[in-house]
């Protein structure tokens, strides 16, 4: 279940970067569960999304460059997303663009 939630986060990240394939309804099983964990190919999307997030945060905090605007942008995306992310409690919605864009 945790891998499926993390895959939903990666799917949201893809929607932010490439919003070309939006859907009016992501009903049950529109995003199939990751039942095999690391053995599923979609786990690469999860790792890529989280590594990109960590990399952007580390790059914005580097003392050599003044890139605080990137950190501010990440905060403006992540803080409104946290209540709808299924991290602290189950929301009951798999994916919805209305939850992504505040």
PDB file of N, CA and C in Angstrom:
ATOM      1  N   UNK A   1       0.813  -1.187   0.000  1.00  0.00           N
ATOM      2  CA  UNK A   1       0.000   0.000   0.000  1.00  0.00           C
ATOM      3  C   UNK A   1       0.863   1.260   0.000  1.00  0.00           C
ATOM      4  N   UNK A   2       1.964   1.252   0.725  1.00  0.00           N
ATOM      5  CA  UNK A   2       2.835   2.429   0.764  1.00  0.00           C
ATOM      6  C   UNK A   2       3.443   2.704  -0.610  1.00  0.00           C
ATOM      7  N   UNK A   3       3.807   1.653  -1.323  1.00  0.00           N
ATOM      8  CA  UNK A   3       4.360   1.849  -2.670  1.00  0.00           C
ATOM      9  C   UNK A   3       3.319   2.456  -3.607  1.00  0.00           C
ATOM     10  N   UNK A   4       2.087   2.062  -3.460  1.00  0.00           N
ATOM     11  CA  UNK A   4       1.031   2.614  -4.307  1.00  0.00           C
ATOM     12  C   UNK A   4       0.832   4.090  -4.018  1.00  0.00           C
ATOM     13  N   UNK A   5       0.848   4.469  -2.752  1.00  0.00           N
ATOM     14  CA  UNK A   5       0.736   5.889  -2.419  1.00  0.00           C
ATOM     15  C   UNK A   5       1.915   6.678  -2.965  1.00  0.00           C
ATOM     16  N   UNK A   6       3.109   6.107  -2.859  1.00  0.00           N
ATOM     17  CA  UNK A   6       4.279   6.809  -3.396  1.00  0.00           C
ATOM     18  C   UNK A   6       4.207   6.898  -4.918  1.00  0.00           C
ATOM     19  N   UNK A   7       3.638   5.880  -5.558  1.00  0.00           N
ATOM     20  CA  UNK A   7       3.465   5.956  -7.003  1.00  0.00           C
ATOM     21  C   UNK A   7       2.457   7.045  -7.368  1.00  0.00           C
ATOM     22  N   UNK A   8       1.445   7.236  -6.557  1.00  0.00           N
ATOM     23  CA  UNK A   8       0.516   8.334  -6.806  1.00  0.00           C
ATOM     24  C   UNK A   8       1.236   9.676  -6.730  1.00  0.00           C
ATOM     25  N   UNK A   9       2.172   9.822  -5.812  1.00  0.00           N
ATOM     26  CA  UNK A   9       2.958  11.055  -5.729  1.00  0.00           C
ATOM     27  C   UNK A   9       3.790  11.247  -6.995  1.00  0.00           C
ATOM     28  N   UNK A  10       4.375  10.163  -7.493  1.00  0.00           N
ATOM     29  CA  UNK A  10       5.144  10.249  -8.739  1.00  0.00           C
ATOM     30  C   UNK A  10       4.233  10.590  -9.908  1.00  0.00           C
ATOM     31  N   UNK A  11       3.019  10.079  -9.903  1.00  0.00           N
ATOM     32  CA  UNK A  11       2.065  10.390 -10.965  1.00  0.00           C
ATOM     33  C   UNK A  11       1.676  11.870 -10.908  1.00  0.00           C
ATOM     34  N   UNK A  12       1.498  12.399  -9.701  1.00  0.00           N
ATOM     35  CA  UNK A  12       1.246  13.835  -9.545  1.00  0.00           C
ATOM     36  C   UNK A  12       2.420  14.661 -10.072  1.00  0.00           C
ATOM     37  N   UNK A  13       3.644  14.221  -9.800  1.00  0.00           N
ATOM     38  CA  UNK A  13       4.814  14.944 -10.295  1.00  0.00           C
ATOM     39  C   UNK A  13       4.842  14.933 -11.820  1.00  0.00           C
ATOM     40  N   UNK A  14       4.479  13.813 -12.416  1.00  0.00           N
ATOM     41  CA  UNK A  14       4.418  13.758 -13.879  1.00  0.00           C
ATOM     42  C   UNK A  14       3.343  14.693 -14.413  1.00  0.00           C
ATOM     43  N   UNK A  15       2.219  14.788 -13.723  1.00  0.00           N
ATOM     44  CA  UNK A  15       1.168  15.703 -14.153  1.00  0.00           C
ATOM     45  C   UNK A  15       1.609  17.159 -14.054  1.00  0.00           C
ATOM     46  N   UNK A  16       2.461  17.468 -13.077  1.00  0.00           N
ATOM     47  CA  UNK A  16       2.974  18.835 -12.970  1.00  0.00           C
ATOM     48  C   UNK A  16       3.914  19.172 -14.116  1.00  0.00           C
ATOM     49  N   UNK A  17       4.751  18.224 -14.484  1.00  0.00           N
ATOM     50  CA  UNK A  17       5.746  18.471 -15.527  1.00  0.00           C
ATOM     51  C   UNK A  17       5.143  18.318 -16.919  1.00  0.00           C
ATOM     52  N   UNK A  18       4.357  17.272 -17.118  1.00  0.00           N
ATOM     53  CA  UNK A  18       3.746  16.990 -18.426  1.00  0.00           C
ATOM     54  C   UNK A  18       2.230  16.864 -18.270  1.00  0.00           C
ATOM     55  N   UNK A  19       1.503  17.976 -18.288  1.00  0.00           N
ATOM     56  CA  UNK A  19       0.051  17.888 -18.059  1.00  0.00           C
ATOM     57  C   UNK A  19      -0.759  17.567 -19.307  1.00  0.00           C
ATOM     58  N   UNK A  20      -0.187  16.908 -20.279  1.00  0.00           N
ATOM     59  CA  UNK A  20      -0.874  16.652 -21.535  1.00  0.00           C
ATOM     60  C   UNK A  20      -1.975  15.617 -21.447  1.00  0.00           C
ATOM     61  N   UNK A  21      -1.822  14.602 -20.612  1.00  0.00           N
ATOM     62  CA  UNK A  21      -2.814  13.518 -20.542  1.00  0.00           C
ATOM     63  C   UNK A  21      -3.591  13.616 -19.235  1.00  0.00           C
ATOM     64  N   UNK A  22      -4.473  14.600 -19.155  1.00  0.00           N
ATOM     65  CA  UNK A  22      -5.319  14.745 -17.983  1.00  0.00           C
ATOM     66  C   UNK A  22      -6.599  13.951 -18.188  1.00  0.00           C
ATOM     67  N   UNK A  23      -7.206  13.553 -17.117  1.00  0.00           N
ATOM     68  CA  UNK A  23      -8.437  12.776 -17.194  1.00  0.00           C
ATOM     69  C   UNK A  23      -9.493  13.436 -16.319  1.00  0.00           C
ATOM     70  N   UNK A  24     -10.719  13.306 -16.716  1.00  0.00           N
ATOM     71  CA  UNK A  24     -11.800  13.883 -15.919  1.00  0.00           C
ATOM     72  C   UNK A  24     -12.134  13.010 -14.724  1.00  0.00           C
ATOM     73  N   UNK A  25     -11.737  11.739 -14.767  1.00  0.00           N
ATOM     74  CA  UNK A  25     -12.048  10.856 -13.652  1.00  0.00           C
ATOM     75  C   UNK A  25     -10.966   9.790 -13.524  1.00  0.00           C
ATOM     76  N   UNK A  26     -10.309   9.756 -12.376  1.00  0.00           N
ATOM     77  CA  UNK A  26      -9.407   8.666 -12.040  1.00  0.00           C
ATOM     78  C   UNK A  26     -10.152   7.807 -11.022  1.00  0.00           C
ATOM     79  N   UNK A  27     -10.938   6.896 -11.494  1.00  0.00           N
ATOM     80  CA  UNK A  27     -11.735   6.081 -10.599  1.00  0.00           C
ATOM     81  C   UNK A  27     -10.874   4.942 -10.038  1.00  0.00           C
ATOM     82  N   UNK A  28     -11.542   4.040  -9.347  1.00  0.00           N
ATOM     83  CA  UNK A  28     -10.847   2.913  -8.736  1.00  0.00           C
ATOM     84  C   UNK A  28     -10.100   2.119  -9.800  1.00  0.00           C
ATOM     85  N   UNK A  29      -8.870   1.793  -9.528  1.00  0.00           N
ATOM     86  CA  UNK A  29      -7.985   0.997 -10.364  1.00  0.00           C
ATOM     87  C   UNK A  29      -7.593   1.696 -11.667  1.00  0.00           C
ATOM     88  N   UNK A  30      -7.728   3.018 -11.717  1.00  0.00           N
ATOM     89  CA  UNK A  30      -7.190   3.763 -12.854  1.00  0.00           C
ATOM     90  C   UNK A  30      -5.667   3.737 -12.791  1.00  0.00           C
ATOM     91  N   UNK A  31      -5.132   3.771 -11.587  1.00  0.00           N
ATOM     92  CA  UNK A  31      -3.709   3.539 -11.344  1.00  0.00           C
ATOM     93  C   UNK A  31      -3.603   2.219 -10.583  1.00  0.00           C
ATOM     94  N   UNK A  32      -3.205   1.146 -11.249  1.00  0.00           N
ATOM     95  CA  UNK A  32      -3.154  -0.156 -10.572  1.00  0.00           C
ATOM     96  C   UNK A  32      -2.164  -0.152  -9.409  1.00  0.00           C
ATOM     97  N   UNK A  33      -2.457  -0.990  -8.429  1.00  0.00           N
ATOM     98  CA  UNK A  33      -1.602  -1.069  -7.248  1.00  0.00           C
ATOM     99  C   UNK A  33      -0.244  -1.670  -7.600  1.00  0.00           C
ATOM    100  N   UNK A  34       0.770  -1.238  -6.883  1.00  0.00           N
ATOM    101  CA  UNK A  34       2.097  -1.825  -7.025  1.00  0.00           C
ATOM    102  C   UNK A  34       2.177  -2.995  -6.044  1.00  0.00           C
ATOM    103  N   UNK A  35       1.919  -4.159  -6.520  1.00  0.00           N
ATOM    104  CA  UNK A  35       1.870  -5.330  -5.644  1.00  0.00           C
ATOM    105  C   UNK A  35       3.232  -5.978  -5.456  1.00  0.00           C
ATOM    106  N   UNK A  36       4.173  -5.688  -6.347  1.00  0.00           N
ATOM    107  CA  UNK A  36       5.459  -6.373  -6.295  1.00  0.00           C
ATOM    108  C   UNK A  36       6.575  -5.526  -5.703  1.00  0.00           C
ATOM    109  N   UNK A  37       6.287  -4.295  -5.276  1.00  0.00           N
ATOM    110  CA  UNK A  37       7.303  -3.466  -4.644  1.00  0.00           C
ATOM    111  C   UNK A  37       8.419  -3.088  -5.604  1.00  0.00           C
ATOM    112  N   UNK A  38       9.642  -3.451  -5.236  1.00  0.00           N
ATOM    113  CA  UNK A  38      10.814  -3.099  -6.040  1.00  0.00           C
ATOM    114  C   UNK A  38      10.835  -3.785  -7.400  1.00  0.00           C
ATOM    115  N   UNK A  39      10.177  -4.899  -7.532  1.00  0.00           N
ATOM    116  CA  UNK A  39      10.241  -5.639  -8.793  1.00  0.00           C
ATOM    117  C   UNK A  39       9.370  -5.026  -9.883  1.00  0.00           C
ATOM    118  N   UNK A  40       8.518  -4.076  -9.519  1.00  0.00           N
ATOM    119  CA  UNK A  40       7.662  -3.410 -10.501  1.00  0.00           C
ATOM    120  C   UNK A  40       8.435  -2.273 -11.166  1.00  0.00           C
ATOM    121  N   UNK A  41       8.250  -2.118 -12.459  1.00  0.00           N
ATOM    122  CA  UNK A  41       8.970  -1.082 -13.208  1.00  0.00           C
ATOM    123  C   UNK A  41       8.548   0.314 -12.756  1.00  0.00           C
ATOM    124  N   UNK A  42       7.313   0.464 -12.301  1.00  0.00           N
ATOM    125  CA  UNK A  42       6.838   1.771 -11.866  1.00  0.00           C
ATOM    126  C   UNK A  42       7.541   2.263 -10.613  1.00  0.00           C
ATOM    127  N   UNK A  43       8.259   1.378  -9.923  1.00  0.00           N
ATOM    128  CA  UNK A  43       9.044   1.800  -8.764  1.00  0.00           C
ATOM    129  C   UNK A  43      10.154   2.758  -9.189  1.00  0.00           C
ATOM    130  N   UNK A  44      10.600   2.661 -10.444  1.00  0.00           N
ATOM    131  CA  UNK A  44      11.588   3.628 -10.949  1.00  0.00           C
ATOM    132  C   UNK A  44      11.012   5.034 -10.992  1.00  0.00           C
ATOM    133  N   UNK A  45       9.736   5.164 -11.315  1.00  0.00           N
ATOM    134  CA  UNK A  45       9.094   6.483 -11.308  1.00  0.00           C
ATOM    135  C   UNK A  45       9.043   7.047  -9.897  1.00  0.00           C
ATOM    136  N   UNK A  46       8.784   6.178  -8.929  1.00  0.00           N
ATOM    137  CA  UNK A  46       8.756   6.617  -7.535  1.00  0.00           C
ATOM    138  C   UNK A  46      10.129   7.127  -7.115  1.00  0.00           C
ATOM    139  N   UNK A  47      11.155   6.339  -7.393  1.00  0.00           N
ATOM    140  CA  UNK A  47      12.520   6.734  -7.023  1.00  0.00           C
ATOM    141  C   UNK A  47      12.941   8.012  -7.747  1.00  0.00           C
ATOM    142  N   UNK A  48      12.592   8.132  -9.014  1.00  0.00           N
ATOM    143  CA  UNK A  48      12.951   9.321  -9.780  1.00  0.00           C
ATOM    144  C   UNK A  48      12.276  10.562  -9.222  1.00  0.00           C
ATOM    145  N   UNK A  49      11.008  10.469  -8.885  1.00  0.00           N
ATOM    146  CA  UNK A  49      10.283  11.626  -8.362  1.00  0.00           C
ATOM    147  C   UNK A  49      10.850  12.083  -7.026  1.00  0.00           C
ATOM    148  N   UNK A  50      11.096  11.140  -6.134  1.00  0.00           N
ATOM    149  CA  UNK A  50      11.618  11.526  -4.827  1.00  0.00           C
ATOM    150  C   UNK A  50      13.065  12.010  -4.915  1.00  0.00           C
ATOM    151  N   UNK A  51      13.875  11.406  -5.763  1.00  0.00           N
ATOM    152  CA  UNK A  51      15.247  11.889  -5.934  1.00  0.00           C
ATOM    153  C   UNK A  51      15.282  13.274  -6.566  1.00  0.00           C
ATOM    154  N   UNK A  52      14.382  13.551  -7.495  1.00  0.00           N
ATOM    155  CA  UNK A  52      14.311  14.883  -8.090  1.00  0.00           C
ATOM    156  C   UNK A  52      13.902  15.913  -7.043  1.00  0.00           C
ATOM    157  N   UNK A  53      12.976  15.566  -6.197  1.00  0.00           N
ATOM    158  CA  UNK A  53      12.553  16.477  -5.138  1.00  0.00           C
ATOM    159  C   UNK A  53      13.689  16.756  -4.159  1.00  0.00           C
ATOM    160  N   UNK A  54      14.382  15.714  -3.750  1.00  0.00           N
ATOM    161  CA  UNK A  54      15.513  15.884  -2.830  1.00  0.00           C
ATOM    162  C   UNK A  54      16.639  16.648  -3.506  1.00  0.00           C
ATOM    163  N   UNK A  55      16.888  16.366  -4.789  1.00  0.00           N
ATOM    164  CA  UNK A  55      17.934  17.075  -5.517  1.00  0.00           C
ATOM    165  C   UNK A  55      17.637  18.557  -5.672  1.00  0.00           C
ATOM    166  N   UNK A  56      16.393  18.901  -5.983  1.00  0.00           N
ATOM    167  CA  UNK A  56      16.030  20.317  -6.087  1.00  0.00           C
ATOM    168  C   UNK A  56      16.153  21.031  -4.747  1.00  0.00           C
ATOM    169  N   UNK A  57      15.752  20.361  -3.673  1.00  0.00           N
ATOM    170  CA  UNK A  57      15.876  20.968  -2.345  1.00  0.00           C
ATOM    171  C   UNK A  57      17.345  21.164  -1.973  1.00  0.00           C
ATOM    172  N   UNK A  58      18.187  20.180  -2.242  1.00  0.00           N
ATOM    173  CA  UNK A  58      19.615  20.307  -1.932  1.00  0.00           C
ATOM    174  C   UNK A  58      20.269  21.380  -2.787  1.00  0.00           C
ATOM    175  N   UNK A  59      19.890  21.461  -4.061  1.00  0.00           N
ATOM    176  CA  UNK A  59      20.461  22.477  -4.949  1.00  0.00           C
ATOM    177  C   UNK A  59      20.068  23.876  -4.502  1.00  0.00           C
ATOM    178  N   UNK A  60      18.831  24.026  -4.015  1.00  0.00           N
ATOM    179  CA  UNK A  60      18.386  25.350  -3.597  1.00  0.00           C
ATOM    180  C   UNK A  60      19.007  25.765  -2.269  1.00  0.00           C
ATOM    181  N   UNK A  61      19.454  24.800  -1.478  1.00  0.00           N
ATOM    182  CA  UNK A  61      20.085  25.116  -0.198  1.00  0.00           C
ATOM    183  C   UNK A  61      21.607  25.205  -0.275  1.00  0.00           C
ATOM    184  N   UNK A  62      22.185  25.051  -1.448  1.00  0.00           N
ATOM    185  CA  UNK A  62      23.644  25.111  -1.567  1.00  0.00           C
ATOM    186  C   UNK A  62      24.123  26.533  -1.252  1.00  0.00           C
ATOM    187  N   UNK A  63      25.231  26.645  -0.487  1.00  0.00           N
ATOM    188  CA  UNK A  63      25.696  27.978  -0.078  1.00  0.00           C
ATOM    189  C   UNK A  63      26.386  28.759  -1.207  1.00  0.00           C
ATOM    190  N   UNK A  64      26.802  28.089  -2.261  1.00  0.00           N
ATOM    191  CA  UNK A  64      27.531  28.772  -3.322  1.00  0.00           C
ATOM    192  C   UNK A  64      26.620  29.620  -4.207  1.00  0.00           C
ATOM    193  N   UNK A  65      25.386  29.207  -4.347  1.00  0.00           N
ATOM    194  CA  UNK A  65      24.467  29.905  -5.236  1.00  0.00           C
ATOM    195  C   UNK A  65      23.265  30.406  -4.447  1.00  0.00           C
ATOM    196  N   UNK A  66      22.672  31.459  -4.930  1.00  0.00           N
ATOM    197  CA  UNK A  66      21.496  32.012  -4.275  1.00  0.00           C
ATOM    198  C   UNK A  66      20.251  31.535  -5.020  1.00  0.00           C
ATOM    199  N   UNK A  67      19.787  30.331  -4.691  1.00  0.00           N
ATOM    200  CA  UNK A  67      18.650  29.722  -5.368  1.00  0.00           C
ATOM    201  C   UNK A  67      17.485  29.508  -4.408  1.00  0.00           C
ATOM    202  N   UNK A  68      17.253  30.450  -3.541  1.00  0.00           N
ATOM    203  CA  UNK A  68      16.172  30.300  -2.560  1.00  0.00           C
ATOM    204  C   UNK A  68      14.798  30.336  -3.219  1.00  0.00           C
ATOM    205  N   UNK A  69      14.706  30.899  -4.406  1.00  0.00           N
ATOM    206  CA  UNK A  69      13.411  30.947  -5.093  1.00  0.00           C
ATOM    207  C   UNK A  69      12.925  29.545  -5.447  1.00  0.00           C
ATOM    208  N   UNK A  70      13.848  28.641  -5.739  1.00  0.00           N
ATOM    209  CA  UNK A  70      13.465  27.257  -6.035  1.00  0.00           C
ATOM    210  C   UNK A  70      12.876  26.610  -4.785  1.00  0.00           C
ATOM    211  N   UNK A  71      13.486  26.859  -3.636  1.00  0.00           N
ATOM    212  CA  UNK A  71      12.970  26.317  -2.375  1.00  0.00           C
ATOM    213  C   UNK A  71      11.592  26.901  -2.069  1.00  0.00           C
ATOM    214  N   UNK A  72      11.400  28.171  -2.335  1.00  0.00           N
ATOM    215  CA  UNK A  72      10.099  28.792  -2.129  1.00  0.00           C
ATOM    216  C   UNK A  72       9.055  28.181  -3.067  1.00  0.00           C
ATOM    217  N   UNK A  73       9.436  27.904  -4.297  1.00  0.00           N
ATOM    218  CA  UNK A  73       8.523  27.246  -5.229  1.00  0.00           C
ATOM    219  C   UNK A  73       8.154  25.845  -4.775  1.00  0.00           C
ATOM    220  N   UNK A  74       9.138  25.097  -4.266  1.00  0.00           N
ATOM    221  CA  UNK A  74       8.845  23.755  -3.745  1.00  0.00           C
ATOM    222  C   UNK A  74       7.887  23.820  -2.558  1.00  0.00           C
ATOM    223  N   UNK A  75       8.067  24.827  -1.711  1.00  0.00           N
ATOM    224  CA  UNK A  75       7.162  24.978  -0.577  1.00  0.00           C
ATOM    225  C   UNK A  75       5.744  25.290  -1.041  1.00  0.00           C
ATOM    226  N   UNK A  76       5.619  26.110  -2.076  1.00  0.00           N
ATOM    227  CA  UNK A  76       4.290  26.456  -2.576  1.00  0.00           C
ATOM    228  C   UNK A  76       3.603  25.267  -3.245  1.00  0.00           C
ATOM    229  N   UNK A  77       4.353  24.289  -3.671  1.00  0.00           N
ATOM    230  CA  UNK A  77       3.753  23.090  -4.264  1.00  0.00           C
ATOM    231  C   UNK A  77       3.491  22.029  -3.191  1.00  0.00           C
ATOM    232  N   UNK A  78       4.436  21.832  -2.294  1.00  0.00           N
ATOM    233  CA  UNK A  78       4.338  20.727  -1.341  1.00  0.00           C
ATOM    234  C   UNK A  78       3.401  20.992  -0.167  1.00  0.00           C
ATOM    235  N   UNK A  79       3.401  22.190   0.365  1.00  0.00           N
ATOM    236  CA  UNK A  79       2.577  22.459   1.554  1.00  0.00           C
ATOM    237  C   UNK A  79       1.090  22.272   1.268  1.00  0.00           C
ATOM    238  N   UNK A  80       0.533  22.790   0.165  1.00  0.00           N
ATOM    239  CA  UNK A  80      -0.885  22.501  -0.092  1.00  0.00           C
ATOM    240  C   UNK A  80      -1.155  21.048  -0.486  1.00  0.00           C
ATOM    241  N   UNK A  81      -0.138  20.345  -0.958  1.00  0.00           N
ATOM    242  CA  UNK A  81      -0.319  18.966  -1.401  1.00  0.00           C
ATOM    243  C   UNK A  81      -0.353  17.973  -0.247  1.00  0.00           C
ATOM    244  N   UNK A  82       0.270  18.297   0.863  1.00  0.00           N
ATOM    245  CA  UNK A  82       0.401  17.352   1.980  1.00  0.00           C
ATOM    246  C   UNK A  82      -0.953  16.864   2.510  1.00  0.00           C
ATOM    247  N   UNK A  83      -1.967  17.709   2.716  1.00  0.00           N
ATOM    248  CA  UNK A  83      -3.240  17.161   3.222  1.00  0.00           C
ATOM    249  C   UNK A  83      -3.915  16.168   2.275  1.00  0.00           C
ATOM    250  N   UNK A  84      -3.662  16.271   0.983  1.00  0.00           N
ATOM    251  CA  UNK A  84      -4.307  15.369   0.015  1.00  0.00           C
ATOM    252  C   UNK A  84      -3.399  14.241  -0.433  1.00  0.00           C
ATOM    253  N   UNK A  85      -2.284  14.027   0.239  1.00  0.00           N
ATOM    254  CA  UNK A  85      -1.273  13.097  -0.252  1.00  0.00           C
ATOM    255  C   UNK A  85      -1.372  11.687   0.333  1.00  0.00           C
ATOM    256  N   UNK A  86      -2.317  11.412   1.204  1.00  0.00           N
ATOM    257  CA  UNK A  86      -2.463  10.111   1.858  1.00  0.00           C
ATOM    258  C   UNK A  86      -1.274   9.768   2.746  1.00  0.00           C
ATOM    259  N   UNK A  87      -0.531  10.754   3.206  1.00  0.00           N
ATOM    260  CA  UNK A  87       0.611  10.477   4.078  1.00  0.00           C
ATOM    261  C   UNK A  87       0.182  10.292   5.530  1.00  0.00           C
ATOM    262  N   UNK A  88      -0.646  11.176   6.041  1.00  0.00           N
ATOM    263  CA  UNK A  88      -1.003  11.143   7.455  1.00  0.00           C
ATOM    264  C   UNK A  88      -2.355  10.478   7.709  1.00  0.00           C
ATOM    265  N   UNK A  89      -3.248  10.569   6.753  1.00  0.00           N
ATOM    266  CA  UNK A  89      -4.536   9.905   6.858  1.00  0.00           C
ATOM    267  C   UNK A  89      -5.038   9.626   5.452  1.00  0.00           C
ATOM    268  N   UNK A  90      -5.909   8.639   5.336  1.00  0.00           N
ATOM    269  CA  UNK A  90      -6.420   8.238   4.031  1.00  0.00           C
ATOM    270  C   UNK A  90      -7.486   9.224   3.572  1.00  0.00           C
ATOM    271  N   UNK A  91      -7.289   9.764   2.393  1.00  0.00           N
ATOM    272  CA  UNK A  91      -8.203  10.754   1.854  1.00  0.00           C
ATOM    273  C   UNK A  91      -9.376  10.075   1.161  1.00  0.00           C
ATOM    274  N   UNK A  92      -9.124   8.980   0.483  1.00  0.00           N
ATOM    275  CA  UNK A  92     -10.176   8.268  -0.218  1.00  0.00           C
ATOM    276  C   UNK A  92     -10.233   8.586  -1.695  1.00  0.00           C
ATOM    277  N   UNK A  93      -9.339   9.434  -2.172  1.00  0.00           N
ATOM    278  CA  UNK A  93      -9.268   9.799  -3.587  1.00  0.00           C
ATOM    279  C   UNK A  93      -7.912   9.333  -4.094  1.00  0.00           C
ATOM    280  N   UNK A  94      -7.903   8.606  -5.217  1.00  0.00           N
ATOM    281  CA  UNK A  94      -6.613   8.143  -5.721  1.00  0.00           C
ATOM    282  C   UNK A  94      -5.826   9.296  -6.317  1.00  0.00           C
ATOM    283  N   UNK A  95      -6.297   9.864  -7.397  1.00  0.00           N
ATOM    284  CA  UNK A  95      -5.613  10.983  -8.048  1.00  0.00           C
ATOM    285  C   UNK A  95      -6.685  11.938  -8.540  1.00  0.00           C
ATOM    286  N   UNK A  96      -6.443  13.207  -8.368  1.00  0.00           N
ATOM    287  CA  UNK A  96      -7.349  14.223  -8.886  1.00  0.00           C
ATOM    288  C   UNK A  96      -6.593  15.510  -9.110  1.00  0.00           C
ATOM    289  N   UNK A  97      -6.708  16.072 -10.290  1.00  0.00           N
ATOM    290  CA  UNK A  97      -6.005  17.311 -10.565  1.00  0.00           C
ATOM    291  C   UNK A  97      -6.461  18.440  -9.653  1.00  0.00           C
ATOM    292  N   UNK A  98      -7.697  18.359  -9.184  1.00  0.00           N
ATOM    293  CA  UNK A  98      -8.210  19.403  -8.311  1.00  0.00           C
ATOM    294  C   UNK A  98      -7.446  19.437  -6.995  1.00  0.00           C
ATOM    295  N   UNK A  99      -6.804  18.338  -6.628  1.00  0.00           N
ATOM    296  CA  UNK A  99      -6.004  18.301  -5.410  1.00  0.00           C
ATOM    297  C   UNK A  99      -4.588  18.794  -5.643  1.00  0.00           C
ATOM    298  N   UNK A 100      -4.162  18.829  -6.882  1.00  0.00           N
ATOM    299  CA  UNK A 100      -2.779  19.177  -7.189  1.00  0.00           C
ATOM    300  C   UNK A 100      -2.575  20.662  -7.329  1.00  0.00           C
ATOM    301  N   UNK A 101      -3.493  21.337  -7.973  1.00  0.00           N
ATOM    302  CA  UNK A 101      -3.325  22.750  -8.259  1.00  0.00           C
ATOM    303  C   UNK A 101      -4.119  23.559  -7.248  1.00  0.00           C
ATOM    304  N   UNK A 102      -3.440  24.221  -6.289  1.00  0.00           N
ATOM    305  CA  UNK A 102      -4.174  24.967  -5.233  1.00  0.00           C
ATOM    306  C   UNK A 102      -4.796  26.245  -5.747  1.00  0.00           C
TER     307      UNK A 102
END
